[in-house]
Coordinates of C-alpha atoms in Angstrom, one line a residue:
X102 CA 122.7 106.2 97.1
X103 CA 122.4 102.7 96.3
X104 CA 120.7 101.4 92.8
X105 CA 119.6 104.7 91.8
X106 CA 117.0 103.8 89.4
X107 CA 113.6 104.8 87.3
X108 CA 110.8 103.5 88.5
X109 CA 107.6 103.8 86.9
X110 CA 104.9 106.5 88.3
X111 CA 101.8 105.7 87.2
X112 CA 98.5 108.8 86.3
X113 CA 96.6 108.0 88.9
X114 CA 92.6 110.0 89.3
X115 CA 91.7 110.9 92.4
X116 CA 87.9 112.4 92.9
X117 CA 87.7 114.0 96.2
X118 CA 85.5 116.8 97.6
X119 CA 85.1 119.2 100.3
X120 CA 82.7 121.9 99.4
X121 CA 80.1 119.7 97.3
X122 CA 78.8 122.9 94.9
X123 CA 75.7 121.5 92.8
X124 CA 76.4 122.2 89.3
X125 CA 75.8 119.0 87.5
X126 CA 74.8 118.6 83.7
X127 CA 71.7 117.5 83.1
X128 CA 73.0 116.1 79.4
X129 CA 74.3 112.9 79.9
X130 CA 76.3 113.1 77.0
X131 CA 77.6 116.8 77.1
X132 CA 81.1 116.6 78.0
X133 CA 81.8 118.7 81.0
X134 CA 82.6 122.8 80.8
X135 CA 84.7 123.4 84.2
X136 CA 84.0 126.5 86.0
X137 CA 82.7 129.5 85.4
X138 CA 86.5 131.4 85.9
X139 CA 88.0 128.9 83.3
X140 CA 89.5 126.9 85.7
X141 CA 90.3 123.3 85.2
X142 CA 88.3 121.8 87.9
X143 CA 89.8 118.8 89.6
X144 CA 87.9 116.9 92.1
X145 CA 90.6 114.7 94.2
X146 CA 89.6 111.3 96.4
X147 CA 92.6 110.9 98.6
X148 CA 92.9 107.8 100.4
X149 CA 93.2 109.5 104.2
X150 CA 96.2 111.1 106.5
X151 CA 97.3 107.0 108.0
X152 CA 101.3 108.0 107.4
X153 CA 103.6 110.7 107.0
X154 CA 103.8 109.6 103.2
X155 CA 100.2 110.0 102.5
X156 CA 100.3 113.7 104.7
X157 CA 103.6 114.6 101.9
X158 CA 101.2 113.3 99.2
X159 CA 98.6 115.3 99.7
X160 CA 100.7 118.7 100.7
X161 CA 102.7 118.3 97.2
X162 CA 98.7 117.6 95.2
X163 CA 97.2 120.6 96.8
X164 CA 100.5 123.0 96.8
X165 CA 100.5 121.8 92.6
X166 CA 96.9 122.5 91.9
X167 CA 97.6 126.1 93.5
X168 CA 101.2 126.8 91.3
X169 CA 98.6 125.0 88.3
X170 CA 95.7 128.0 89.2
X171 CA 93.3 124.7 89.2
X172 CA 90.2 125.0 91.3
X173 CA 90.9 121.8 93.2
X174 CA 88.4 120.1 95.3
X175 CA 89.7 117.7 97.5
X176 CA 88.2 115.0 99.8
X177 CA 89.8 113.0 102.5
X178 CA 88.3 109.5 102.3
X179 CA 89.6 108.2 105.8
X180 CA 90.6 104.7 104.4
X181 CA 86.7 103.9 103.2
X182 CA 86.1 102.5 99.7
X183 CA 82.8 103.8 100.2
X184 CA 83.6 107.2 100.8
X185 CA 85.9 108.2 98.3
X186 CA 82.8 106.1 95.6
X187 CA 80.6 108.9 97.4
X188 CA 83.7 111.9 96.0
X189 CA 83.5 110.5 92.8
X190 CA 80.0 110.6 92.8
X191 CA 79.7 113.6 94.2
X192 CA 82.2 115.1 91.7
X193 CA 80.4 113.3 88.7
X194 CA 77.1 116.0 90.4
X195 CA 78.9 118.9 89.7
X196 CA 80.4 118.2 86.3
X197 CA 84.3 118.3 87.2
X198 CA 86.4 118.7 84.5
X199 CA 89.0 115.9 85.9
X200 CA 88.5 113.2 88.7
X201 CA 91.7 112.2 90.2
X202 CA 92.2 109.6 92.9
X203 CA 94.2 107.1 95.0
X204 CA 91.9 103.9 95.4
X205 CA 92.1 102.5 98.5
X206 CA 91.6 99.1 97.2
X207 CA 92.0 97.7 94.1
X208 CA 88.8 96.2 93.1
X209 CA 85.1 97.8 93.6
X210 CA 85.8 100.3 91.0
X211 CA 84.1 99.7 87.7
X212 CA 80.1 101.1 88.3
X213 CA 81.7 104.8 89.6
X214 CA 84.0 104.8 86.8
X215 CA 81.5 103.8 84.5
X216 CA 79.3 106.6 85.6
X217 CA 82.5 109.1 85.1
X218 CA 83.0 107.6 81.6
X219 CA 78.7 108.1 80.5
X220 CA 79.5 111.8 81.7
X221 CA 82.6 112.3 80.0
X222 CA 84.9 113.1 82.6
X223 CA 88.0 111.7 82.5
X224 CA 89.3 110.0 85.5
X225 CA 93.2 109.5 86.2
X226 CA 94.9 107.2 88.8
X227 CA 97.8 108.7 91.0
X228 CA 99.8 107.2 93.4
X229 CA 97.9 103.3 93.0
X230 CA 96.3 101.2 90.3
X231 CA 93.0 99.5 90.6
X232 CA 91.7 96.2 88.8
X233 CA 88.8 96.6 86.3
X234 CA 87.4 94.8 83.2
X235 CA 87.6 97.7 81.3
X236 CA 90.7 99.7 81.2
X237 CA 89.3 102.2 79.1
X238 CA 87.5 103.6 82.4
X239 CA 91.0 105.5 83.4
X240 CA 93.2 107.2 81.9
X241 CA 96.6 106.5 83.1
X242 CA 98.6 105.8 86.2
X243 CA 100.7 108.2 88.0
X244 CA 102.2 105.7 90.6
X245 CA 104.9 104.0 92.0
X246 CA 106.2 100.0 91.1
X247 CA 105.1 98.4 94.2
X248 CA 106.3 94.7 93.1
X249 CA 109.8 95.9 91.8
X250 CA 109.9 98.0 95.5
X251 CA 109.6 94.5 97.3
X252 CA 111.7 93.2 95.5
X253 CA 114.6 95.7 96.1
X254 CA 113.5 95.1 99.8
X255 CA 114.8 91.8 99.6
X256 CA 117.8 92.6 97.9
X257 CA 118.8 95.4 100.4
X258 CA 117.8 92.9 102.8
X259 CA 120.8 90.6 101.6
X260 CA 123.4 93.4 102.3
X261 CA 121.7 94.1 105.7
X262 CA 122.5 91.0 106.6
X263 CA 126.0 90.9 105.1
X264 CA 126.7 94.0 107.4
X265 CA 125.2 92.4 110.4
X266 CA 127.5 89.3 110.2
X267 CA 123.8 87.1 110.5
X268 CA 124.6 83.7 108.6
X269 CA 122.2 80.7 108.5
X270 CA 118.6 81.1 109.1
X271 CA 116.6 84.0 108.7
X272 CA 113.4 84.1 110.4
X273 CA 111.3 87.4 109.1
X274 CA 108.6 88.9 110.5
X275 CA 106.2 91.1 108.0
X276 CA 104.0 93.9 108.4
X277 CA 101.3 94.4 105.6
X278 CA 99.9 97.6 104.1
X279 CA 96.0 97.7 104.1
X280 CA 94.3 94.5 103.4
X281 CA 93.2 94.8 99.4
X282 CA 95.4 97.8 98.6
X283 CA 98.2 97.6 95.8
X284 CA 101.1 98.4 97.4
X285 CA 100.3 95.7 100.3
X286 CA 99.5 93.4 97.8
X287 CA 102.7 93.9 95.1
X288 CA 105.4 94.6 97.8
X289 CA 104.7 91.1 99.3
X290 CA 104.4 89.9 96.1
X291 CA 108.2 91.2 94.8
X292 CA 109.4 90.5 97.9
X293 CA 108.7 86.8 97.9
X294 CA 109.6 86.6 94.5
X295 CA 113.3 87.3 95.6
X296 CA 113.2 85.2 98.8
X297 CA 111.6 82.4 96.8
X298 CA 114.5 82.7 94.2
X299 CA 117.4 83.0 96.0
X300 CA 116.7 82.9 99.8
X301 CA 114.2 79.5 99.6
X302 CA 116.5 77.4 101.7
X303 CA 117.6 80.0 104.7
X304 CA 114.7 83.2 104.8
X305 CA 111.5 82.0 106.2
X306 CA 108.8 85.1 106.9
X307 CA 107.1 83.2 109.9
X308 CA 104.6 86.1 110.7
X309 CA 102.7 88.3 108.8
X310 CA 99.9 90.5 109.1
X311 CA 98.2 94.4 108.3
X312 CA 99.2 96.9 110.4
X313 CA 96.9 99.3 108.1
X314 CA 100.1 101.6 107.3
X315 CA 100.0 103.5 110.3
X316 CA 102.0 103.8 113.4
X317 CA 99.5 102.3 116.2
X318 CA 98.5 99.4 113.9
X319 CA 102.8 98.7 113.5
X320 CA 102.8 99.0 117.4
X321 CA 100.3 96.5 118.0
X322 CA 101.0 93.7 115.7
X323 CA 104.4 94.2 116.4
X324 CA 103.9 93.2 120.0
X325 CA 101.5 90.7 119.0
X326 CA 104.5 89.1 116.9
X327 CA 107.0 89.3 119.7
X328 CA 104.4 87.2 122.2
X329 CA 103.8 84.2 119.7
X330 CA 107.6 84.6 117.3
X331 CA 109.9 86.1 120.0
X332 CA 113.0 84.7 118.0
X333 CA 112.4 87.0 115.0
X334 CA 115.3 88.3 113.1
X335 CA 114.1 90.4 110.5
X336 CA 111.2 92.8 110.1
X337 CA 109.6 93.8 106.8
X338 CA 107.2 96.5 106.9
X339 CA 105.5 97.8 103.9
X340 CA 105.6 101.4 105.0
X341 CA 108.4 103.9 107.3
X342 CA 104.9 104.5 109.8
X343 CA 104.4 100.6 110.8
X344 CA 108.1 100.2 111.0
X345 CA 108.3 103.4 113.3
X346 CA 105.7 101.7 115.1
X347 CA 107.0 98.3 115.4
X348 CA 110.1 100.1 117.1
X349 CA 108.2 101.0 120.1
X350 CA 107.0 97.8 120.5
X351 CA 110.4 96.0 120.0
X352 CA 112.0 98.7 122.9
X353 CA 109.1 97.5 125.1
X354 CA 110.0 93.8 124.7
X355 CA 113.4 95.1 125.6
X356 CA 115.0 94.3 122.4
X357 CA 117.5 96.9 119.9
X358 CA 115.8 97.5 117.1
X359 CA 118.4 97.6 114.0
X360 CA 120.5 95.2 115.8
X361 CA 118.4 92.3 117.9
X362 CA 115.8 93.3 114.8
X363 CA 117.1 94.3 111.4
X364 CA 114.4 96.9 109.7
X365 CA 113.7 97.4 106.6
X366 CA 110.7 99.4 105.3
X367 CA 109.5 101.4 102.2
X368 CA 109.0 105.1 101.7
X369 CA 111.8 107.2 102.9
X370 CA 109.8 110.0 104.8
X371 CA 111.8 112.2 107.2
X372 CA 110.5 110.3 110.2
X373 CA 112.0 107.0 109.0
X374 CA 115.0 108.7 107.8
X375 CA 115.3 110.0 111.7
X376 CA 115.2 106.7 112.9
X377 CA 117.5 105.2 110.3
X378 CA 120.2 108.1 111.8
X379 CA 119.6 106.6 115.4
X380 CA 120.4 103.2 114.1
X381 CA 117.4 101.6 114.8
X382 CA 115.9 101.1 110.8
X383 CA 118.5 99.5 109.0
X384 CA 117.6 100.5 105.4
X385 CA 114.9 101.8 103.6
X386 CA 113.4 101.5 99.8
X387 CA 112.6 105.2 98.5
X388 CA 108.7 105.7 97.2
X389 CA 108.6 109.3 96.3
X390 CA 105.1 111.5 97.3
X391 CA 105.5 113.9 95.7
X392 CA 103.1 113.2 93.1
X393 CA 101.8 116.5 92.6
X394 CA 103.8 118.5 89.5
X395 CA 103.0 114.9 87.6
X396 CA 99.8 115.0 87.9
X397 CA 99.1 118.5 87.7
X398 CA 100.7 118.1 84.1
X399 CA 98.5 115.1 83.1
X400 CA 95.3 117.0 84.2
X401 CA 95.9 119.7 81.7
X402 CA 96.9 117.1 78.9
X403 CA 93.6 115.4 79.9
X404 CA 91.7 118.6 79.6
X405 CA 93.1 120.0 76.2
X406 CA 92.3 116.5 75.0
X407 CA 96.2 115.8 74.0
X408 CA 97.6 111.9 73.9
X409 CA 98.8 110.9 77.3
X410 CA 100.9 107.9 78.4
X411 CA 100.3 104.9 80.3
X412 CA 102.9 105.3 82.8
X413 CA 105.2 108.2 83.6
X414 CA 108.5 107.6 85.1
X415 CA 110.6 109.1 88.0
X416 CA 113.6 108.1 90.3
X417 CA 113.6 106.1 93.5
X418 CA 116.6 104.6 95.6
X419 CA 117.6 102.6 98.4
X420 CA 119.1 104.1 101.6
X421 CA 121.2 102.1 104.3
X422 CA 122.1 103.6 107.9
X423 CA 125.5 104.6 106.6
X424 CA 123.7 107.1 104.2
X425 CA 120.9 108.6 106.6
X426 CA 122.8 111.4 108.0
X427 CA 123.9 112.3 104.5
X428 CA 120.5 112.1 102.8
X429 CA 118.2 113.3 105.6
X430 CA 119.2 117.1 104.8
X431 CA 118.2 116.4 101.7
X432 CA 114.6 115.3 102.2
X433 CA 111.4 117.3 101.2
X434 CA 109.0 114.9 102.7

């Protein structure tokens, strides 16, 4: 595996809720008792099902709040701010003892957290981070480094290239996560930092846009890319699900993906792994999902009122074609 490496999982709270009980306090200031088995109650705000890493996210939360005996009560928010607001608030009602969720965006946060932190209920960040003028609203990140991920994107770019035999100009193509969320945001971000640095006189991304993280939206823009940049060398997409998408597109133009278009993309899920066996992703920068033991730990710290710390650290690593058929076994996700 190349640069094996620690990269920092941030406590993330997620509030979502599927069977919305009513057993709200009617003390603002009590601090919240749980349920009536002695459970800790976590409410749980996922951000939806848009990729096979978010579907692996959500299996390893729910199978750890079962191993954890936590009553968990978990809400899909389908990609809406406004819904998973609505599971928090909802989970704010019934006096959960933790709120736990993965913000879809990063800003719009601070009135729901607010009314969390009135009620006493601690909320914890997994999987993304969220910008607020008051950091005492959450309390920690379970997460992934987005920035350092784009950056390592462009650096396994570099030996994609190398193994390609592509000298002179590199004309990149890049598909976006969601519009507003952090990992769209800070893997363009690290990756530019690197082409900026080192690549400023020969890498040029010429096209970039959202696909949303999921397949159809990598299909579409891909094609829209191929019409209007039909010269592109490189493709950058911020997820496996995009990129898998993208493929189907760059078969319909009747180009080779991983050869006519070098691939790189983030996450490392089975699908991409699949894909980087058939030589058509080129490499991909690990983001592990499975979230769930971390946080599961972090919610009982929370609850027994213990110290907890900012960021909690895991491994991650970068994966070219010559390594998919030896790590694919290996995958839980």
């Amino acid at each position: 595996m190349l640069n094996r490496r620690n990269f920092l999982t941030a406590a993330v709270g997620v509030a979502a809720a599927t069977g919305l009980a009513a057993c709200a306090k009617e003390d603002d200031s009590s601090s919240t008792s749980g349920s009536d088995s002695g459970k800790i109650v976590l409410g749980f705000s996922q951000v939806g099902s848009e990729s096979g890493w978010r579907s692996a996210n959500t299996d390893s939360v729910k199978e750890a709040a079962k191993e954890a005996g936590y009553d968990l009560k978990f809400s899909d928010a389908q990609q809406k701010q406004e819904n998973q607001i609505s599971a928090i608030r909802n989970y704010i009602t019934q006096g959960v003892d933790v709120i736990a969720f993965s913000p879809v965006v990063v800003t719009g946060w601070d009135a729901v957290l607010k009314e969390a932190k009135a009620k006493k209920i601690p909320v914890v960040l997994t999987d993304r981070s969220v910008e607020t003028s008051d950091e005492s609203l959450y309390v920690t990140l379970v997460g992934s480094d987005f920035t350092d991920e784009g950056r390592r994107a462009a650096k396994i770019l570099e030996k994609v290239l190398e193994k390609a035999g592509h000298k002179g100009a590199v004309k990149i193509a890049q598909l976006e996560g969601t519009t507003g969320a952090a990992p769209a945001i800070e893997r363009a971000k690290g990756f530019k930092e690197v082409m900026d640095a080192d690549h400023a006189d020969d890498w040029k991304i010429v096209v970039s846009q959202t696909g949303d993280f999921t397949r159809a939206g990598g299909k579409q823009v891909m094609a829209a890319f191929l019409q209007s940049n039909p010269d592109i060398d490189v493709l950058f997409a911020h997820n496996d699900d995009m990129g898998i998408g993208a493929i189907q597109a760059i078969e319909a133009a009747g180009k080779k993906p991983g050869k006519d278009i070098l691939i790189v993309t983030v996450d490392g899920v089975k699908d991409g792994f699949i894909a980087m066996s058939e030589g058509k992703i080129n490499a991909i920068v690990e983001c592990n999902p499975l979230l769930g033991p971390q946080l599961m730990e972090v919610v009982k710290k929370v609850k027994d009122g213990e110290t907890v710390e900012r960021w909690i650290k895991t491994e991650e690593g970068d994966f070219m074609q010559d390594q998919a058929a030896a790590a694919l076994p290996t995958r839980k996700y």
